[in-house]
GROMACS .gro file of C-alpha atoms in nm:
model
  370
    1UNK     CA    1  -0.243   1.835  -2.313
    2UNK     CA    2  -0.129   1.487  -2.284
    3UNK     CA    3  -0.420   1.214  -2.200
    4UNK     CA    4  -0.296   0.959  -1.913
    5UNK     CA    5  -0.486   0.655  -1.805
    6UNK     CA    6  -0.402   0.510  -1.484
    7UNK     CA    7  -0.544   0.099  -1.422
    8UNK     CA    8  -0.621  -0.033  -1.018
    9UNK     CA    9  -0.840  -0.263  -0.922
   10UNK     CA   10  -1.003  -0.104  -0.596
   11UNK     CA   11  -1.021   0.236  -0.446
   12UNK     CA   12  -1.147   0.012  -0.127
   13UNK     CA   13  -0.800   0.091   0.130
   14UNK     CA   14  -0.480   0.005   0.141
   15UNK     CA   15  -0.118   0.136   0.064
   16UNK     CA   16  -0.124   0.195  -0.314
   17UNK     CA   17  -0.467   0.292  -0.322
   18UNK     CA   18  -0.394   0.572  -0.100
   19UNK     CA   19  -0.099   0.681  -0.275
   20UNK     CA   20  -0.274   0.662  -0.627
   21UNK     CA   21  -0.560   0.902  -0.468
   22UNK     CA   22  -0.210   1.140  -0.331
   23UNK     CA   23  -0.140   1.112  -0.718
   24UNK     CA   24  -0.485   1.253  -0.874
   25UNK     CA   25  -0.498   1.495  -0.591
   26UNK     CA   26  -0.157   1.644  -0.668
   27UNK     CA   27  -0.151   1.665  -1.037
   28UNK     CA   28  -0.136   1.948  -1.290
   29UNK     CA   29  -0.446   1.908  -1.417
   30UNK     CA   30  -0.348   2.179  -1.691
   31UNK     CA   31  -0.071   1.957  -1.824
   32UNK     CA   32  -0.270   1.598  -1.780
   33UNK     CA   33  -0.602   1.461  -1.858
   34UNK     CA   34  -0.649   1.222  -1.657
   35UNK     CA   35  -0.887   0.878  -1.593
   36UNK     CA   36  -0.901   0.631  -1.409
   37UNK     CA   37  -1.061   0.245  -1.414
   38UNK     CA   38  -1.133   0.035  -1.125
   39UNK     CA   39  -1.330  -0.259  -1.129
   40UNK     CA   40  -1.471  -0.253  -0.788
   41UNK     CA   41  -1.799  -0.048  -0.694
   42UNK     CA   42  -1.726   0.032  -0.355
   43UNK     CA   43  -1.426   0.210  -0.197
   44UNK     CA   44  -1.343   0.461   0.111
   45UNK     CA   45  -1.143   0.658  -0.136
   46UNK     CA   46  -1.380   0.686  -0.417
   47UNK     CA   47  -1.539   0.954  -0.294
   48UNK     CA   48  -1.215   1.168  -0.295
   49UNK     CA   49  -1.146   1.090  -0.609
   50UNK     CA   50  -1.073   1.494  -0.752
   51UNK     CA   51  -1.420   1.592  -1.041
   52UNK     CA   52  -1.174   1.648  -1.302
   53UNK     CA   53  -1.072   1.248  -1.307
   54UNK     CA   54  -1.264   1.039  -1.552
   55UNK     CA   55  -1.373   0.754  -1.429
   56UNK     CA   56  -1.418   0.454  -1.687
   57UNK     CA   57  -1.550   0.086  -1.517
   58UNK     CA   58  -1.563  -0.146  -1.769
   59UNK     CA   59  -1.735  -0.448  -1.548
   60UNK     CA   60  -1.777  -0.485  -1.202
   61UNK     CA   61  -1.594  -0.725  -0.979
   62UNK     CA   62  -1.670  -0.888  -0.609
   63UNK     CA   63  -2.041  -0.932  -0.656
   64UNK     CA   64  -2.167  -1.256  -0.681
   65UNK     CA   65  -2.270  -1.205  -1.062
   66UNK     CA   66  -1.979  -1.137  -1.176
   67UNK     CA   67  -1.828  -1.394  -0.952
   68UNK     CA   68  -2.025  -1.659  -1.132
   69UNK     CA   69  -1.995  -1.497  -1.468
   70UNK     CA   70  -1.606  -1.530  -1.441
   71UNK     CA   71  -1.628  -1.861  -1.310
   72UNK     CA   72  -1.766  -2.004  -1.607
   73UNK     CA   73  -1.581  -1.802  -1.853
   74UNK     CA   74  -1.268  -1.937  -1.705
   75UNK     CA   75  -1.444  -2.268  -1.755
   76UNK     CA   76  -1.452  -2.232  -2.125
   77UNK     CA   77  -1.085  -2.055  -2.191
   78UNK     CA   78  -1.292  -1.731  -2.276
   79UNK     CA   79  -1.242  -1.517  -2.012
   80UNK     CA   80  -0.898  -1.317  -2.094
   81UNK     CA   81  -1.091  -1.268  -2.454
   82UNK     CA   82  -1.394  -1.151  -2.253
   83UNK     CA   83  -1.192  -0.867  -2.049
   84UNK     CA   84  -1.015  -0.789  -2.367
   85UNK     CA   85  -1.321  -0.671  -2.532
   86UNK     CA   86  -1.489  -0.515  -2.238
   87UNK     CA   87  -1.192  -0.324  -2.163
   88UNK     CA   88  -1.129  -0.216  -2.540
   89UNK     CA   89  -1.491  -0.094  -2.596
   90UNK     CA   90  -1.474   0.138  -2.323
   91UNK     CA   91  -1.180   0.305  -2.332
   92UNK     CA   92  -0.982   0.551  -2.596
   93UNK     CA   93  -0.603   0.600  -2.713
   94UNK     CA   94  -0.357   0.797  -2.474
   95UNK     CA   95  -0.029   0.928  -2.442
   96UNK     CA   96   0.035   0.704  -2.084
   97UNK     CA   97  -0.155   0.385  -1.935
   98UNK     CA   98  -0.031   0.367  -1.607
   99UNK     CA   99  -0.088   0.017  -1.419
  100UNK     CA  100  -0.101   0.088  -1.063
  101UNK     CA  101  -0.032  -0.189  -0.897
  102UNK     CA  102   0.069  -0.558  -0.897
  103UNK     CA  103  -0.157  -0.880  -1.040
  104UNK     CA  104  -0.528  -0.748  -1.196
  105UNK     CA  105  -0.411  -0.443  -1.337
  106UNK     CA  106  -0.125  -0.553  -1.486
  107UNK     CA  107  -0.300  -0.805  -1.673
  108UNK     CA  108  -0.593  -0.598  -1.758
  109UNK     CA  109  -0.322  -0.320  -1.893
  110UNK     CA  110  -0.108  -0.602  -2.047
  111UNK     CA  111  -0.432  -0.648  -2.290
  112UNK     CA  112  -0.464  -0.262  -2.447
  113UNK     CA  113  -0.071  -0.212  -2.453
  114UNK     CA  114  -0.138  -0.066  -2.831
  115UNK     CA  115  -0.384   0.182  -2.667
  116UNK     CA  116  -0.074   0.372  -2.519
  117UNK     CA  117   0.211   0.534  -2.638
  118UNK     CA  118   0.376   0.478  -2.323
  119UNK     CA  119   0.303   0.195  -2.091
  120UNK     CA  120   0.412   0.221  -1.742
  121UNK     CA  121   0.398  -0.036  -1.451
  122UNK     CA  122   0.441   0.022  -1.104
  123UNK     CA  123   0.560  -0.261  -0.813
  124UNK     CA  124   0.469  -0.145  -0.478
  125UNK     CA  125   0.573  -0.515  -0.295
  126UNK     CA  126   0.853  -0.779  -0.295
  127UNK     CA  127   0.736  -1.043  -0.575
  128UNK     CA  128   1.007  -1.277  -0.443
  129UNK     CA  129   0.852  -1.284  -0.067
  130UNK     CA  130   0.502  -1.213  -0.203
  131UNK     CA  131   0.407  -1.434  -0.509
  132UNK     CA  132   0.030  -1.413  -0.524
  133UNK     CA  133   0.076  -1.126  -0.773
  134UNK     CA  134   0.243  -1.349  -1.013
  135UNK     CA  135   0.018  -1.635  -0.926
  136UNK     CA  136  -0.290  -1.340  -1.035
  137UNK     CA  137  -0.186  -1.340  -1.357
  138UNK     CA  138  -0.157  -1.680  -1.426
  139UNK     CA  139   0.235  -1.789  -1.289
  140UNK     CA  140   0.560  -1.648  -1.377
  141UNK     CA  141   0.536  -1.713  -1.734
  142UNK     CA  142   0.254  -1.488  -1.799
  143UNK     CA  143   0.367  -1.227  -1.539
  144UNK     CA  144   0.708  -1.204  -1.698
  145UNK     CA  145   0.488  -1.203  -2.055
  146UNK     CA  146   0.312  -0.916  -1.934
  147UNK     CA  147   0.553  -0.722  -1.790
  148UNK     CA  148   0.764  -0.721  -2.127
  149UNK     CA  149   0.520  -0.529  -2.294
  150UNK     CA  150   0.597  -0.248  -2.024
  151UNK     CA  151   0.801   0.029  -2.146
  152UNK     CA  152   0.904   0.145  -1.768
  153UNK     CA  153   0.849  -0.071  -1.490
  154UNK     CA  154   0.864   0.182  -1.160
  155UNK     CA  155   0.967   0.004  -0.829
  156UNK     CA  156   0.909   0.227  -0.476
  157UNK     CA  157   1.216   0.070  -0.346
  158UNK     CA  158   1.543  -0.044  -0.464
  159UNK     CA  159   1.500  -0.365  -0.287
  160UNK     CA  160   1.185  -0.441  -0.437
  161UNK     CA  161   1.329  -0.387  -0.772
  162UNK     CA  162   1.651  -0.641  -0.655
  163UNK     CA  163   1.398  -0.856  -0.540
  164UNK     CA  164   1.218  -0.829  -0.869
  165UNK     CA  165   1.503  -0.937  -1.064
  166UNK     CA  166   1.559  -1.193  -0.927
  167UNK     CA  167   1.241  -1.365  -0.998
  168UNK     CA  168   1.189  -1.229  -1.340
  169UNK     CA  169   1.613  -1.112  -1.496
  170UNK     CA  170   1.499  -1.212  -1.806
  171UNK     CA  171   1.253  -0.908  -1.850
  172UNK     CA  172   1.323  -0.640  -2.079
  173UNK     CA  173   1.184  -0.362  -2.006
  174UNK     CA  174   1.367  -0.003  -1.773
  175UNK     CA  175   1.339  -0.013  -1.452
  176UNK     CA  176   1.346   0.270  -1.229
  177UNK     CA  177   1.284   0.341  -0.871
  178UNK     CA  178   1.024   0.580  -0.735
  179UNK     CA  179   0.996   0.638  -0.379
  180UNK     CA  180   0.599   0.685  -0.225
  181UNK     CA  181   0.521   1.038  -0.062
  182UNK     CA  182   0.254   1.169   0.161
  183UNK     CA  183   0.142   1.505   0.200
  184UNK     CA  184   0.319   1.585   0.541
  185UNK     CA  185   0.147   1.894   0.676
  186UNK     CA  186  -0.156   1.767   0.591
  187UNK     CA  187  -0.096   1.428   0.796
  188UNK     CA  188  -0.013   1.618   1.109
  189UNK     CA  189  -0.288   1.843   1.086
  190UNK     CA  190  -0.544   1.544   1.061
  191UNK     CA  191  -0.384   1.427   1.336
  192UNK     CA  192  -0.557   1.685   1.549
  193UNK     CA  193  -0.890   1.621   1.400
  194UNK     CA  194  -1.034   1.421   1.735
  195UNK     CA  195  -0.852   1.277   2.070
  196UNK     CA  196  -0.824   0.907   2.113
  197UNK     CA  197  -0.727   0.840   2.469
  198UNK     CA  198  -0.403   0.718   2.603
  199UNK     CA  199  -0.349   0.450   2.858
  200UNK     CA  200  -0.005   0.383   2.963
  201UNK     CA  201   0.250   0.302   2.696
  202UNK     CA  202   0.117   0.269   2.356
  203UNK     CA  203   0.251   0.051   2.030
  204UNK     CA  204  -0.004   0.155   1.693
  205UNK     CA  205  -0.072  -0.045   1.366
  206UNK     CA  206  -0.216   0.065   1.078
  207UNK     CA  207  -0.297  -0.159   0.811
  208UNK     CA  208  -0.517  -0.398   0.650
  209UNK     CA  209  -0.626  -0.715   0.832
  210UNK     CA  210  -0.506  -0.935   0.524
  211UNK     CA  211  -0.261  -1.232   0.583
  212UNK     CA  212   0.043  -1.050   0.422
  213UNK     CA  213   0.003  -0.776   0.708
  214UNK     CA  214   0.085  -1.070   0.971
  215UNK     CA  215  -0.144  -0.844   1.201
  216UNK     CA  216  -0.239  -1.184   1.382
  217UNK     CA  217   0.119  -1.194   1.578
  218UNK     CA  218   0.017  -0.912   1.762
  219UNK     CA  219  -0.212  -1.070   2.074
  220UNK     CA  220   0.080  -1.312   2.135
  221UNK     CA  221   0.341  -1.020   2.155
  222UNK     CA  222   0.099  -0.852   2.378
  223UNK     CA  223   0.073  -1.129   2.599
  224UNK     CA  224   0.394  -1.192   2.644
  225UNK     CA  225   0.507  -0.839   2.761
  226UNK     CA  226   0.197  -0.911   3.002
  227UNK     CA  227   0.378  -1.206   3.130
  228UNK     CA  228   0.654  -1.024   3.192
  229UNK     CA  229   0.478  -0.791   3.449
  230UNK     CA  230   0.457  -0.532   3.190
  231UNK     CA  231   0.201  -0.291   3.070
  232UNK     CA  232   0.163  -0.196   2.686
  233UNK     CA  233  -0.133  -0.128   2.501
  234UNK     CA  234  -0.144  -0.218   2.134
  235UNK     CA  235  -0.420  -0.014   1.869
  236UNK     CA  236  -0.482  -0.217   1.570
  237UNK     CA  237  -0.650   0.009   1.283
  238UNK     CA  238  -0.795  -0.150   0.991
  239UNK     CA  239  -1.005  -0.382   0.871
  240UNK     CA  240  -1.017  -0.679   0.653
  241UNK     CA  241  -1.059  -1.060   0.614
  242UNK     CA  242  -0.843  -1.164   0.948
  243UNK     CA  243  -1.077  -0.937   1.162
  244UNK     CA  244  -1.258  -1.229   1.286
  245UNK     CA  245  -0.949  -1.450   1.351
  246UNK     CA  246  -0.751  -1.179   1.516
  247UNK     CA  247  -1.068  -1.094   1.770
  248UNK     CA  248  -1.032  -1.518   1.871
  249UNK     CA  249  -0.652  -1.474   1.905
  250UNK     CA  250  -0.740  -1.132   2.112
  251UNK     CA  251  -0.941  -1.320   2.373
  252UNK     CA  252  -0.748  -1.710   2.353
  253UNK     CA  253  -0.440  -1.468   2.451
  254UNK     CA  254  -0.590  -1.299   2.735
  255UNK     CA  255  -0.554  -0.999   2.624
  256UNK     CA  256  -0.881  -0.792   2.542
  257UNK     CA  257  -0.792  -0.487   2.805
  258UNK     CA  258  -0.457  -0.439   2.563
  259UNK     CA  259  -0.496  -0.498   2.237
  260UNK     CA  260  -0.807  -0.312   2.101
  261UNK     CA  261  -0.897  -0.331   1.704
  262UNK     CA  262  -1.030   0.035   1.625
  263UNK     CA  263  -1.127  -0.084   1.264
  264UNK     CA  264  -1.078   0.089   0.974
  265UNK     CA  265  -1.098   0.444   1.011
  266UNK     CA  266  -1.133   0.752   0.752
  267UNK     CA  267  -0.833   0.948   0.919
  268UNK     CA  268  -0.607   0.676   1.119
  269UNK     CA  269  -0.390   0.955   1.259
  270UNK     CA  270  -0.497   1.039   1.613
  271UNK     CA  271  -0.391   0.715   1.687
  272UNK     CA  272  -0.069   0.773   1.513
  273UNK     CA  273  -0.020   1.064   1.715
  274UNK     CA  274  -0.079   0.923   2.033
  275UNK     CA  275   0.195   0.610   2.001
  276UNK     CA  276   0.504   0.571   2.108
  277UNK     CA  277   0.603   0.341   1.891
  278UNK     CA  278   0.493   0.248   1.535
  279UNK     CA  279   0.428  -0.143   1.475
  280UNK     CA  280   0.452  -0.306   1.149
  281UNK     CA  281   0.410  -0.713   1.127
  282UNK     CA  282   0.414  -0.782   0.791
  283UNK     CA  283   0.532  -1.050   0.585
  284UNK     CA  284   0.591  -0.809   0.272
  285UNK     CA  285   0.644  -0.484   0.189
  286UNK     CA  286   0.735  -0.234  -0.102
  287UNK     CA  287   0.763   0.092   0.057
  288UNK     CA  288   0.546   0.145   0.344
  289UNK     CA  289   0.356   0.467   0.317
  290UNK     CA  290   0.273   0.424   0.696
  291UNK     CA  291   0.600   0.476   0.736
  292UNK     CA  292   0.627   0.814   0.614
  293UNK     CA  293   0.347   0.899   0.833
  294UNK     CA  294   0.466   0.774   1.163
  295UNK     CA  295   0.805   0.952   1.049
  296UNK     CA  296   0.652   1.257   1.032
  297UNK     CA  297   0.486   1.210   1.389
  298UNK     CA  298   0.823   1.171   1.521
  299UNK     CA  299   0.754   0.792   1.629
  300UNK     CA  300   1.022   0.548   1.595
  301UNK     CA  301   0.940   0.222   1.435
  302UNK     CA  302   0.979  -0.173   1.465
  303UNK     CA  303   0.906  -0.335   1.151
  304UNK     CA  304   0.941  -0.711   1.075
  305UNK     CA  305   1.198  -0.735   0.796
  306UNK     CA  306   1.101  -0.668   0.473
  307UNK     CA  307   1.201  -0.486   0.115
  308UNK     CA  308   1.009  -0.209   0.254
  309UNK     CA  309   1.158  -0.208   0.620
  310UNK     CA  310   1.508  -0.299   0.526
  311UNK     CA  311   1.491   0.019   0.254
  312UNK     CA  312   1.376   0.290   0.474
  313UNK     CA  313   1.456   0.215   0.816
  314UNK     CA  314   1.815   0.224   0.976
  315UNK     CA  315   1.921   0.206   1.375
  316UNK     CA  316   1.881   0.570   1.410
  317UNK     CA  317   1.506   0.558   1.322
  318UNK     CA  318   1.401   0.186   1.400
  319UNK     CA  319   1.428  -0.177   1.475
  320UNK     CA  320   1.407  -0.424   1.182
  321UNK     CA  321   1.333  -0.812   1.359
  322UNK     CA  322   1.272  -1.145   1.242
  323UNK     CA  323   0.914  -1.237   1.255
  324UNK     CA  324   0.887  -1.341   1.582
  325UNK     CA  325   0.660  -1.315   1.886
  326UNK     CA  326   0.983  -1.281   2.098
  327UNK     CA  327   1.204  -1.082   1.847
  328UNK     CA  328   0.897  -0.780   1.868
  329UNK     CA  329   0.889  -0.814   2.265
  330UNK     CA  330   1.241  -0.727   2.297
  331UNK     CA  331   1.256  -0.421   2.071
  332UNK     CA  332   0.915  -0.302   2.164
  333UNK     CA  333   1.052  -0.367   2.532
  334UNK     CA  334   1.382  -0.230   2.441
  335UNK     CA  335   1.233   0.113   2.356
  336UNK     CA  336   0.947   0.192   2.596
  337UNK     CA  337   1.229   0.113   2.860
  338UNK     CA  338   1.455   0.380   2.715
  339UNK     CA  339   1.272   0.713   2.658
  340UNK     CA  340   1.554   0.925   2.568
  341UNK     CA  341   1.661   0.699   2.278
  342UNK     CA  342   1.311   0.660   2.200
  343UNK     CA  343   1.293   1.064   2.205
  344UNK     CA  344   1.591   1.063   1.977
  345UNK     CA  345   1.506   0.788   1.754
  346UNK     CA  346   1.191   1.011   1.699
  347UNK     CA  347   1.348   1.359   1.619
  348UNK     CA  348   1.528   1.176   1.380
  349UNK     CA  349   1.259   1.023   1.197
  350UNK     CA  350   1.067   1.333   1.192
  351UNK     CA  351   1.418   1.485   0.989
  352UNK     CA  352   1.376   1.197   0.726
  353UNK     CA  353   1.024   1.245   0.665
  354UNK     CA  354   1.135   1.562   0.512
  355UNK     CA  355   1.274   1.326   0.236
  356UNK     CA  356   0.915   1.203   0.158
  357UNK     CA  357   0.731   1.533   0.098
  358UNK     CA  358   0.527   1.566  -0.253
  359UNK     CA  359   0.742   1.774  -0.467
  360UNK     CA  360   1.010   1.591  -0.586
  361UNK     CA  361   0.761   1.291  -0.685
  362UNK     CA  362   0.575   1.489  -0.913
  363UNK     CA  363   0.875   1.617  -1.037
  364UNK     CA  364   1.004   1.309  -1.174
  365UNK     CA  365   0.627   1.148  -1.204
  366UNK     CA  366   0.626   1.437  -1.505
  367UNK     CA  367   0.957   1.389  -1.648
  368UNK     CA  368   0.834   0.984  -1.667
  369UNK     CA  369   0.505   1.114  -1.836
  370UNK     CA  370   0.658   1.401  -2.078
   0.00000   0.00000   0.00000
């Protein structure tokens, strides 16, 4: 049996997080022995973490302790050692350490490299248009530093792994490309689970309320189809840090009786269901898994353009824009005013999702492990 160890900082939401909890639900736990660290306590997906997952936390972070207790270890130059030792006293030797996802983890896992026979790193985002990763780990230096002392780096898009070398073509290690999944029957069935009612036309976003998600364009794009003597409602699920900002923009925007934030919610996909149109506004993105998902509802998309958007959408399934107020009015206009290529844009999309299911990714997730 080989013994993997897979490295994230939070089980808390969010893109990778959910498709890292898709991972430990989905693998052969005959073949793999599998843990896990994460460094903070709380988490919506923690508590679907599968019993045969070992969970290792070798310190805590968020709280104000360990704010303050980083904070001054910082101070002295100490606290890289500090994680070092923490980290090495709790864990053991494995076949695979898998680093999940972008900035902490990779520099946590770029610390115990000698603990693994095979290191593995996976990208989920464009570094080029999203740089706060590299910025995690101390600048590009370090990040290209750490990354070297991958054996595989695994990108969920091509374009993300373009973008990546770009910044960083000096890096050494393979790269490969791994497309996200989702577990398709299971999506549609949860989309049953309650009814979420339906007023008029209806645009849907799922995501965190974090500043890369560039959720706060919304209230302006739904005043401006107001203006225009239209009528289109706009959900808004998730939560996050621009909650509060987005509420102001809601109500400075006039537009409280059409945009409605529904918060972060356990199963997002009634609301899914019920749109005709799937909304993404971000300013980055790898490989959308809410993509997937509102493929496999059969709802076309309009997506800002990104790695992400620019990899798995085309004209037959979406609308890629600038990141404009005005360039999302047209497209959103341009499809609630046309149902049949809306209809068609959607039968489509509900083909490609096919593309996404779980096999194949497990497939080649176990030829990458051995």
């Amino acid at each position: 049996m080989k013994h993997v160890l897979f490295i994230i900082n939070s089980l808390r939401f969010g893109g990778a997080e959910h498709m890292l909890l898709n991972i430990l639900q989905q693998i052969d736990y005959n073949r793999y022995d599998v843990s896990l660290v994460y460094f903070v306590k709380d988490g919506i997906y923690v508590s679907e973490i599968p019993q045969r997952v070992k969970i290792i936390r070798p310190f805590t972070k968020g709280t104000r302790l360990s704010n303050v207790l980083c904070f001054l270890l910082k101070k002295l130059g100490l606290l890289k050692k500090w994680y070092e030792r923490r980290i090495l006293s709790s864990i053991g030797y494995y076949d695979a350490i898998i680093s999940y996802l972008e900035g902490f983890p990779v520099l946590v896992h770029s610390l115990i490299t000698e603990r693994g026979k095979e290191n593995i790193s996976f990208i989920h985002t464009d570094l080029k248009a999203f740089p706060d990763a590299i910025q995690q780990l101390g600048g590009k230096d370090c990040c290209q530093e750490a990354y070297n002392k991958m054996d595989k780096l695994v990108f969920v898009s091509q374009t993300a792994l373009d973008s990546f070398n770009k910044v960083f073509p000096d890096v050494t290690s393979t790269l490969t490309v791994l497309p996200n999944f989702i577990d398709i029957q299971g999506v549609l069935k949860k989309g049953n689970d309650y009814e979420v009612e339906k007023k008029g036309y209806t645009v849907t976003a799922i995501s965190r309320l974090a500043p890369v998600k560039g959720i706060e364009i919304i209230p302006s794009i739904a005043a401006a189809i107001k203006a225009r003597g239209e009528e289109v409602h706009f959900f808004i699920v998730g939560d996050g840090s621009e909650r509060k900002s987005i509420e102001d923009l809601i109500q400075s925007n006039g537009v409280p009786d059409l945009v409605k934030l529904a918060g972060y919610q356990e199963n997002p996909y009634p609301y899914l269901k019920i749109a005709d149109i799937y909304l993404s506004t971000s300013i980055s993105e790898g490989m959308p898994l809410t993509f997937c998902e509102a493929m496999a509802f059969g709802k076309p998309i309009v997506a800002s353009r990104t790695a992400g958007s620019e990899y798995m959408l085309d004209e037959n399934i979406g609308i890629i824009v600038e990141r404009t107020a005005s360039s999302f009015v047209e497209a959103i206009l341009s499809l609630i005013h046309n149902k049949e290529k809306r209809e068609k844009m959607g039968c489509i999309a509900r083909e490609k999702s096919l593309n996404y299911g779980s096999e194949p990714y497990m497939r080649a997730l176990y030829t990458m492990l051995g």
